[in-house]
Amino acid sequence: MPTVLVIEDDEVTAREIVAELSVHGMTAEWIPDGRKGLDRATAQPFDLITLDRMLPGMDGIDVVAELRRLQIDTPVLMISALSDVDDRVRGLRAGGDDYLTKPFAPDEMAARAEVLLRRRVPQNDTRLRVADLELDLVRHIAYRAGQPLTLQPTEYRLLECLMRHCGQVLTRMMIFEAVWGFHFDPGTNVIDVHIGRLRRKIDGAGQPPLIRTVRGTGYMIVGSAQNTTASP
């Protein structure tokens, strides 16, 4: 699941960005300060950065320029309330990969983010495979034994989460925060419902079950049916 660093000082805008990216299968972390955002971007690799143009602590153009000076090539989507062409040119020359003017439609922002992410995915890392299950990360299509599966967006994100952690037990909290993008509500059964739907599509008749339940803990996906503490 792609990780995005959102450097934005306006809380309302930041929450809109994080929510929209979550809908599109990305995990976002919000930092409201330019200097702190730069420190976070240099401390841990991210797949994408959305960067406000005007920030406390350090200006957005200075942030992206410093990232490039440090040879950090993470794609940067600059977001600005300034709409003049000269500022756009400054942002792109400093190292930004795209420039979006406020106010913006959240789905347009997410679409631009997805374009930047597709540019970044290495050719040999565009598919995930577990046994005869395959996930095309570019076209967002899943296959089992070569046959395409019809998945809803949440089912796709859930499957991607499981496949990226093949063989690892994922707790319900881990899954909820990765797929839905907010803190787990222990009173909800939404994960179990979606796992059930995904199982019916993934584990067809006569096929070895890949999605396993770990009693009292969560779920995992395995390369083949095996005798473990997990149960179908």
PDB file of C-alpha atoms in Angstrom:
ATOM      1  CA  MET A   1       0.000   0.000   0.000  1.00  0.00           C
ATOM      2  CA  PRO A   2       1.577   3.325  -1.048  1.00  0.00           C
ATOM      3  CA  THR A   3       2.627   5.658   1.757  1.00  0.00           C
ATOM      4  CA  VAL A   4       2.166   9.415   1.436  1.00  0.00           C
ATOM      5  CA  LEU A   5       3.596  12.211   3.573  1.00  0.00           C
ATOM      6  CA  VAL A   6       1.161  15.127   3.687  1.00  0.00           C
ATOM      7  CA  ILE A   7       2.918  18.384   4.622  1.00  0.00           C
ATOM      8  CA  GLU A   8       0.108  20.896   5.078  1.00  0.00           C
ATOM      9  CA  ASP A   9      -0.504  23.495   7.783  1.00  0.00           C
ATOM     10  CA  ASP A  10      -4.259  23.834   7.273  1.00  0.00           C
ATOM     11  CA  GLU A  11      -5.950  21.077   9.270  1.00  0.00           C
ATOM     12  CA  VAL A  12      -9.163  21.015   7.220  1.00  0.00           C
ATOM     13  CA  THR A  13      -7.253  20.676   3.946  1.00  0.00           C
ATOM     14  CA  ALA A  14      -4.939  18.070   5.451  1.00  0.00           C
ATOM     15  CA  ARG A  15      -7.834  15.938   6.648  1.00  0.00           C
ATOM     16  CA  GLU A  16      -9.464  16.151   3.218  1.00  0.00           C
ATOM     17  CA  ILE A  17      -6.238  15.016   1.560  1.00  0.00           C
ATOM     18  CA  VAL A  18      -5.690  12.136   4.004  1.00  0.00           C
ATOM     19  CA  ALA A  19      -9.299  10.961   3.656  1.00  0.00           C
ATOM     20  CA  GLU A  20      -9.271  11.062  -0.148  1.00  0.00           C
ATOM     21  CA  LEU A  21      -5.928   9.266  -0.397  1.00  0.00           C
ATOM     22  CA  SER A  22      -7.273   6.587   1.938  1.00  0.00           C
ATOM     23  CA  VAL A  23     -10.242   6.030  -0.383  1.00  0.00           C
ATOM     24  CA  HIS A  24      -7.738   5.431  -3.183  1.00  0.00           C
ATOM     25  CA  GLY A  25      -5.783   2.846  -1.213  1.00  0.00           C
ATOM     26  CA  MET A  26      -2.966   4.992   0.162  1.00  0.00           C
ATOM     27  CA  THR A  27      -1.775   5.418   3.730  1.00  0.00           C
ATOM     28  CA  ALA A  28      -1.102   9.056   4.612  1.00  0.00           C
ATOM     29  CA  GLU A  29       0.781  10.704   7.467  1.00  0.00           C
ATOM     30  CA  TRP A  30       0.192  14.407   8.202  1.00  0.00           C
ATOM     31  CA  ILE A  31       2.839  16.913   9.290  1.00  0.00           C
ATOM     32  CA  PRO A  32       1.730  20.589   9.689  1.00  0.00           C
ATOM     33  CA  ASP A  33       5.179  22.232   9.578  1.00  0.00           C
ATOM     34  CA  GLY A  34       7.704  22.601   6.755  1.00  0.00           C
ATOM     35  CA  ARG A  35      10.852  21.984   8.789  1.00  0.00           C
ATOM     36  CA  LYS A  36       9.318  19.002  10.603  1.00  0.00           C
ATOM     37  CA  GLY A  37       8.009  17.684   7.302  1.00  0.00           C
ATOM     38  CA  LEU A  38      11.496  17.831   5.817  1.00  0.00           C
ATOM     39  CA  ASP A  39      12.887  15.988   8.839  1.00  0.00           C
ATOM     40  CA  ARG A  40      10.225  13.279   8.450  1.00  0.00           C
ATOM     41  CA  ALA A  41      10.823  12.924   4.721  1.00  0.00           C
ATOM     42  CA  THR A  42      14.547  12.434   5.284  1.00  0.00           C
ATOM     43  CA  ALA A  43      14.088  10.018   8.200  1.00  0.00           C
ATOM     44  CA  GLN A  44      11.831   7.511   6.416  1.00  0.00           C
ATOM     45  CA  PRO A  45      11.158   6.721   2.756  1.00  0.00           C
ATOM     46  CA  PHE A  46       7.705   7.579   1.411  1.00  0.00           C
ATOM     47  CA  ASP A  47       6.193   6.763  -1.965  1.00  0.00           C
ATOM     48  CA  LEU A  48       4.837  10.288  -2.421  1.00  0.00           C
ATOM     49  CA  ILE A  49       4.819  13.697  -0.736  1.00  0.00           C
ATOM     50  CA  THR A  50       2.041  16.289  -1.018  1.00  0.00           C
ATOM     51  CA  LEU A  51       3.591  19.617  -0.122  1.00  0.00           C
ATOM     52  CA  ASP A  52       1.877  22.902   0.643  1.00  0.00           C
ATOM     53  CA  ARG A  53       3.562  25.912  -0.927  1.00  0.00           C
ATOM     54  CA  MET A  54       3.367  28.215   2.117  1.00  0.00           C
ATOM     55  CA  LEU A  55       4.222  26.592   5.435  1.00  0.00           C
ATOM     56  CA  PRO A  56       5.384  27.600   8.916  1.00  0.00           C
ATOM     57  CA  GLY A  57       8.912  26.592   9.775  1.00  0.00           C
ATOM     58  CA  MET A  58      10.116  26.295   6.175  1.00  0.00           C
ATOM     59  CA  ASP A  59       8.660  27.339   2.828  1.00  0.00           C
ATOM     60  CA  GLY A  60       7.445  24.547   0.539  1.00  0.00           C
ATOM     61  CA  ILE A  61       9.800  25.490  -2.282  1.00  0.00           C
ATOM     62  CA  ASP A  62      12.725  25.399   0.134  1.00  0.00           C
ATOM     63  CA  VAL A  63      11.581  21.980   1.374  1.00  0.00           C
ATOM     64  CA  VAL A  64      11.503  20.396  -2.079  1.00  0.00           C
ATOM     65  CA  ALA A  65      14.775  22.071  -3.062  1.00  0.00           C
ATOM     66  CA  GLU A  66      16.459  20.613   0.031  1.00  0.00           C
ATOM     67  CA  LEU A  67      15.038  17.162  -0.686  1.00  0.00           C
ATOM     68  CA  ARG A  68      16.536  17.241  -4.159  1.00  0.00           C
ATOM     69  CA  ARG A  69      19.851  18.546  -2.808  1.00  0.00           C
ATOM     70  CA  LEU A  70      19.908  15.523  -0.504  1.00  0.00           C
ATOM     71  CA  GLN A  71      19.210  13.324  -3.552  1.00  0.00           C
ATOM     72  CA  ILE A  72      15.809  12.207  -2.251  1.00  0.00           C
ATOM     73  CA  ASP A  73      13.795  11.562  -5.391  1.00  0.00           C
ATOM     74  CA  THR A  74      10.373  10.963  -3.813  1.00  0.00           C
ATOM     75  CA  PRO A  75       7.687  12.399  -6.145  1.00  0.00           C
ATOM     76  CA  VAL A  76       6.332  15.699  -4.826  1.00  0.00           C
ATOM     77  CA  LEU A  77       2.882  17.083  -5.576  1.00  0.00           C
ATOM     78  CA  MET A  78       2.985  20.761  -4.655  1.00  0.00           C
ATOM     79  CA  ILE A  79      -0.304  22.331  -3.540  1.00  0.00           C
ATOM     80  CA  SER A  80      -0.654  26.105  -3.406  1.00  0.00           C
ATOM     81  CA  ALA A  81      -3.135  28.929  -2.957  1.00  0.00           C
ATOM     82  CA  LEU A  82      -0.937  30.942  -5.350  1.00  0.00           C
ATOM     83  CA  SER A  83      -2.235  30.583  -8.890  1.00  0.00           C
ATOM     84  CA  ASP A  84       0.243  32.690 -10.865  1.00  0.00           C
ATOM     85  CA  VAL A  85       2.349  30.974 -13.515  1.00  0.00           C
ATOM     86  CA  ASP A  86       5.653  32.257 -12.107  1.00  0.00           C
ATOM     87  CA  ASP A  87       5.093  30.505  -8.802  1.00  0.00           C
ATOM     88  CA  ARG A  88       4.199  27.265 -10.565  1.00  0.00           C
ATOM     89  CA  VAL A  89       7.423  27.484 -12.553  1.00  0.00           C
ATOM     90  CA  ARG A  90       9.411  28.131  -9.355  1.00  0.00           C
ATOM     91  CA  GLY A  91       7.919  25.101  -7.686  1.00  0.00           C
ATOM     92  CA  LEU A  92       8.616  22.797 -10.602  1.00  0.00           C
ATOM     93  CA  ARG A  93      12.128  24.134 -11.108  1.00  0.00           C
ATOM     94  CA  ALA A  94      12.884  23.565  -7.423  1.00  0.00           C
ATOM     95  CA  GLY A  95      12.105  19.893  -7.898  1.00  0.00           C
ATOM     96  CA  GLY A  96       8.332  19.506  -7.657  1.00  0.00           C
ATOM     97  CA  ASP A  97       6.827  16.907  -9.993  1.00  0.00           C
ATOM     98  CA  ASP A  98       3.357  18.444 -10.259  1.00  0.00           C
ATOM     99  CA  TYR A  99       1.618  21.598  -9.039  1.00  0.00           C
ATOM    100  CA  LEU A 100      -2.027  21.832  -7.948  1.00  0.00           C
ATOM    101  CA  THR A 101      -3.787  25.104  -7.151  1.00  0.00           C
ATOM    102  CA  LYS A 102      -6.208  25.558  -4.239  1.00  0.00           C
ATOM    103  CA  PRO A 103      -9.127  25.168  -4.060  1.00  0.00           C
ATOM    104  CA  PHE A 104      -9.022  21.750  -5.697  1.00  0.00           C
ATOM    105  CA  ALA A 105     -11.342  18.793  -6.127  1.00  0.00           C
ATOM    106  CA  PRO A 106     -10.162  15.944  -3.870  1.00  0.00           C
ATOM    107  CA  ASP A 107     -10.586  13.356  -6.623  1.00  0.00           C
ATOM    108  CA  GLU A 108      -8.367  15.414  -8.943  1.00  0.00           C
ATOM    109  CA  MET A 109      -5.694  15.563  -6.247  1.00  0.00           C
ATOM    110  CA  ALA A 110      -5.888  11.780  -5.799  1.00  0.00           C
ATOM    111  CA  ALA A 111      -5.738  11.216  -9.559  1.00  0.00           C
ATOM    112  CA  ARG A 112      -2.571  13.300  -9.805  1.00  0.00           C
ATOM    113  CA  ALA A 113      -1.100  11.389  -6.866  1.00  0.00           C
ATOM    114  CA  GLU A 114      -1.827   8.072  -8.588  1.00  0.00           C
ATOM    115  CA  VAL A 115      -0.135   9.285 -11.778  1.00  0.00           C
ATOM    116  CA  LEU A 116       3.010  10.205  -9.832  1.00  0.00           C
ATOM    117  CA  LEU A 117       2.959   6.845  -8.049  1.00  0.00           C
ATOM    118  CA  ARG A 118       2.653   4.928 -11.327  1.00  0.00           C
ATOM    119  CA  ARG A 119       5.684   6.745 -12.655  1.00  0.00           C
ATOM    120  CA  ARG A 120       7.624   5.672  -9.576  1.00  0.00           C
ATOM    121  CA  VAL A 121       6.718   1.947  -9.442  1.00  0.00           C
ATOM    122  CA  PRO A 122       9.646  -0.088 -10.849  1.00  0.00           C
ATOM    123  CA  GLN A 123       8.710  -2.316 -13.777  1.00  0.00           C
ATOM    124  CA  ASN A 124       9.560  -5.455 -11.804  1.00  0.00           C
ATOM    125  CA  ASP A 125       7.326  -4.405  -8.899  1.00  0.00           C
ATOM    126  CA  THR A 126       4.027  -3.849 -10.672  1.00  0.00           C
ATOM    127  CA  ARG A 127       2.559  -7.197  -9.622  1.00  0.00           C
ATOM    128  CA  LEU A 128       2.146  -9.074  -6.368  1.00  0.00           C
ATOM    129  CA  ARG A 129       1.943 -12.889  -6.407  1.00  0.00           C
ATOM    130  CA  VAL A 130       0.928 -15.421  -3.785  1.00  0.00           C
ATOM    131  CA  ALA A 131       0.644 -18.976  -5.125  1.00  0.00           C
ATOM    132  CA  ASP A 132      -1.630 -18.677  -8.194  1.00  0.00           C
ATOM    133  CA  LEU A 133      -3.099 -15.366  -6.984  1.00  0.00           C
ATOM    134  CA  GLU A 134      -1.817 -12.257  -8.745  1.00  0.00           C
ATOM    135  CA  LEU A 135      -2.463  -8.554  -8.248  1.00  0.00           C
ATOM    136  CA  ASP A 136      -1.740  -6.044 -11.012  1.00  0.00           C
ATOM    137  CA  LEU A 137      -0.805  -2.831  -9.160  1.00  0.00           C
ATOM    138  CA  VAL A 138      -0.996  -0.667 -12.270  1.00  0.00           C
ATOM    139  CA  ARG A 139      -4.371  -1.758 -13.642  1.00  0.00           C
ATOM    140  CA  HIS A 140      -5.851  -2.661 -10.235  1.00  0.00           C
ATOM    141  CA  ILE A 141      -6.893  -6.135 -11.399  1.00  0.00           C
ATOM    142  CA  ALA A 142      -6.657  -9.403  -9.472  1.00  0.00           C
ATOM    143  CA  TYR A 143      -6.341 -12.891 -10.981  1.00  0.00           C
ATOM    144  CA  ARG A 144      -6.653 -16.378  -9.520  1.00  0.00           C
ATOM    145  CA  ALA A 145      -5.269 -19.191 -11.680  1.00  0.00           C
ATOM    146  CA  GLY A 146      -5.191 -16.750 -14.581  1.00  0.00           C
ATOM    147  CA  GLN A 147      -8.859 -15.820 -14.285  1.00  0.00           C
ATOM    148  CA  PRO A 148      -9.745 -12.162 -13.513  1.00  0.00           C
ATOM    149  CA  LEU A 149     -11.596 -11.466 -10.272  1.00  0.00           C
ATOM    150  CA  THR A 150     -14.210  -8.744  -9.861  1.00  0.00           C
ATOM    151  CA  LEU A 151     -13.261  -6.803  -6.729  1.00  0.00           C
ATOM    152  CA  GLN A 152     -14.732  -3.681  -5.188  1.00  0.00           C
ATOM    153  CA  PRO A 153     -12.209  -0.913  -4.292  1.00  0.00           C
ATOM    154  CA  THR A 154     -12.169  -1.818  -0.585  1.00  0.00           C
ATOM    155  CA  GLU A 155     -11.745  -5.517  -1.414  1.00  0.00           C
ATOM    156  CA  TYR A 156      -8.821  -4.648  -3.674  1.00  0.00           C
ATOM    157  CA  ARG A 157      -7.117  -2.610  -0.937  1.00  0.00           C
ATOM    158  CA  LEU A 158      -7.747  -5.362   1.586  1.00  0.00           C
ATOM    159  CA  LEU A 159      -6.248  -7.982  -0.724  1.00  0.00           C
ATOM    160  CA  GLU A 160      -3.235  -5.784  -1.457  1.00  0.00           C
ATOM    161  CA  CYS A 161      -2.676  -5.308   2.280  1.00  0.00           C
ATOM    162  CA  LEU A 162      -2.743  -9.072   2.878  1.00  0.00           C
ATOM    163  CA  MET A 163      -0.531  -9.891  -0.109  1.00  0.00           C
ATOM    164  CA  ARG A 164       2.102  -7.326   0.801  1.00  0.00           C
ATOM    165  CA  HIS A 165       2.382  -9.097   4.164  1.00  0.00           C
ATOM    166  CA  CYS A 166       2.156 -12.676   2.908  1.00  0.00           C
ATOM    167  CA  GLY A 167       2.697 -15.158   5.732  1.00  0.00           C
ATOM    168  CA  GLN A 168       2.365 -12.461   8.395  1.00  0.00           C
ATOM    169  CA  VAL A 169      -0.534 -12.379  10.812  1.00  0.00           C
ATOM    170  CA  LEU A 170      -2.268  -9.007  10.607  1.00  0.00           C
ATOM    171  CA  THR A 171      -4.403  -7.928  13.535  1.00  0.00           C
ATOM    172  CA  ARG A 172      -7.783  -6.356  12.913  1.00  0.00           C
ATOM    173  CA  MET A 173      -6.368  -3.033  14.104  1.00  0.00           C
ATOM    174  CA  MET A 174      -3.510  -3.213  11.580  1.00  0.00           C
ATOM    175  CA  ILE A 175      -5.895  -4.057   8.757  1.00  0.00           C
ATOM    176  CA  PHE A 176      -8.424  -1.394   9.709  1.00  0.00           C
ATOM    177  CA  GLU A 177      -5.866   1.408   9.851  1.00  0.00           C
ATOM    178  CA  ALA A 178      -4.138   0.288   6.640  1.00  0.00           C
ATOM    179  CA  VAL A 179      -7.278  -0.195   4.546  1.00  0.00           C
ATOM    180  CA  TRP A 180      -9.795   2.245   6.042  1.00  0.00           C
ATOM    181  CA  GLY A 181      -7.275   4.836   7.209  1.00  0.00           C
ATOM    182  CA  PHE A 182      -8.534   5.518  10.729  1.00  0.00           C
ATOM    183  CA  HIS A 183      -8.465   3.940  14.153  1.00  0.00           C
ATOM    184  CA  PHE A 184     -10.076   0.571  14.712  1.00  0.00           C
ATOM    185  CA  ASP A 185     -13.451   0.366  16.404  1.00  0.00           C
ATOM    186  CA  PRO A 186     -13.479  -2.941  18.312  1.00  0.00           C
ATOM    187  CA  GLY A 187     -17.266  -2.966  18.163  1.00  0.00           C
ATOM    188  CA  THR A 188     -17.442  -3.168  14.367  1.00  0.00           C
ATOM    189  CA  ASN A 189     -17.467  -6.326  12.242  1.00  0.00           C
ATOM    190  CA  VAL A 190     -16.700  -4.509   8.989  1.00  0.00           C
ATOM    191  CA  ILE A 191     -13.374  -6.330   8.561  1.00  0.00           C
ATOM    192  CA  ASP A 192     -14.958  -9.757   9.020  1.00  0.00           C
ATOM    193  CA  VAL A 193     -17.690  -8.885   6.513  1.00  0.00           C
ATOM    194  CA  HIS A 194     -15.188  -7.769   3.876  1.00  0.00           C
ATOM    195  CA  ILE A 195     -12.908 -10.761   4.524  1.00  0.00           C
ATOM    196  CA  GLY A 196     -15.911 -13.030   3.997  1.00  0.00           C
ATOM    197  CA  ARG A 197     -16.743 -11.376   0.682  1.00  0.00           C
ATOM    198  CA  LEU A 198     -13.121 -11.495  -0.428  1.00  0.00           C
ATOM    199  CA  ARG A 199     -12.841 -15.184   0.475  1.00  0.00           C
ATOM    200  CA  ARG A 200     -15.845 -16.055  -1.657  1.00  0.00           C
ATOM    201  CA  LYS A 201     -14.162 -14.400  -4.624  1.00  0.00           C
ATOM    202  CA  ILE A 202     -10.583 -15.578  -3.991  1.00  0.00           C
ATOM    203  CA  ASP A 203     -11.027 -19.097  -2.636  1.00  0.00           C
ATOM    204  CA  GLY A 204     -13.250 -20.714  -5.241  1.00  0.00           C
ATOM    205  CA  ALA A 205     -14.512 -24.284  -5.282  1.00  0.00           C
ATOM    206  CA  GLY A 206     -11.690 -26.798  -5.601  1.00  0.00           C
ATOM    207  CA  GLN A 207      -8.967 -24.199  -5.001  1.00  0.00           C
ATOM    208  CA  PRO A 208      -6.649 -24.306  -1.967  1.00  0.00           C
ATOM    209  CA  PRO A 209      -7.778 -21.592   0.471  1.00  0.00           C
ATOM    210  CA  LEU A 210      -5.262 -18.750   0.723  1.00  0.00           C
ATOM    211  CA  ILE A 211      -6.912 -16.440   3.264  1.00  0.00           C
ATOM    212  CA  ARG A 212      -6.666 -17.791   6.801  1.00  0.00           C
ATOM    213  CA  THR A 213      -8.170 -16.766  10.113  1.00  0.00           C
ATOM    214  CA  VAL A 214      -5.939 -16.661  13.189  1.00  0.00           C
ATOM    215  CA  ARG A 215      -8.341 -17.128  16.062  1.00  0.00           C
ATOM    216  CA  GLY A 216      -8.444 -14.227  18.479  1.00  0.00           C
ATOM    217  CA  THR A 217      -5.889 -12.243  16.460  1.00  0.00           C
ATOM    218  CA  GLY A 218      -6.702 -11.465  12.850  1.00  0.00           C
ATOM    219  CA  TYR A 219      -6.019 -12.721   9.352  1.00  0.00           C
ATOM    220  CA  MET A 220      -3.206 -13.731   7.032  1.00  0.00           C
ATOM    221  CA  ILE A 221      -2.678 -14.894   3.485  1.00  0.00           C
ATOM    222  CA  VAL A 222      -0.471 -17.905   2.782  1.00  0.00           C
ATOM    223  CA  GLY A 223       1.049 -19.405  -0.335  1.00  0.00           C
ATOM    224  CA  SER A 224      -0.805 -22.697   0.058  1.00  0.00           C
ATOM    225  CA  ALA A 225      -3.114 -24.481   2.451  1.00  0.00           C
ATOM    226  CA  GLN A 226      -1.130 -25.601   5.460  1.00  0.00           C
ATOM    227  CA  ASN A 227      -1.648 -26.875   8.982  1.00  0.00           C
ATOM    228  CA  THR A 228      -1.059 -23.923  11.294  1.00  0.00           C
ATOM    229  CA  THR A 229      -2.881 -22.289  14.176  1.00  0.00           C
ATOM    230  CA  ALA A 230      -4.886 -20.531  11.501  1.00  0.00           C
ATOM    231  CA  SER A 231      -8.185 -21.859  10.282  1.00  0.00           C
ATOM    232  CA  PRO A 232     -10.044 -21.229   7.018  1.00  0.00           C
TER     233      PRO A 232
END
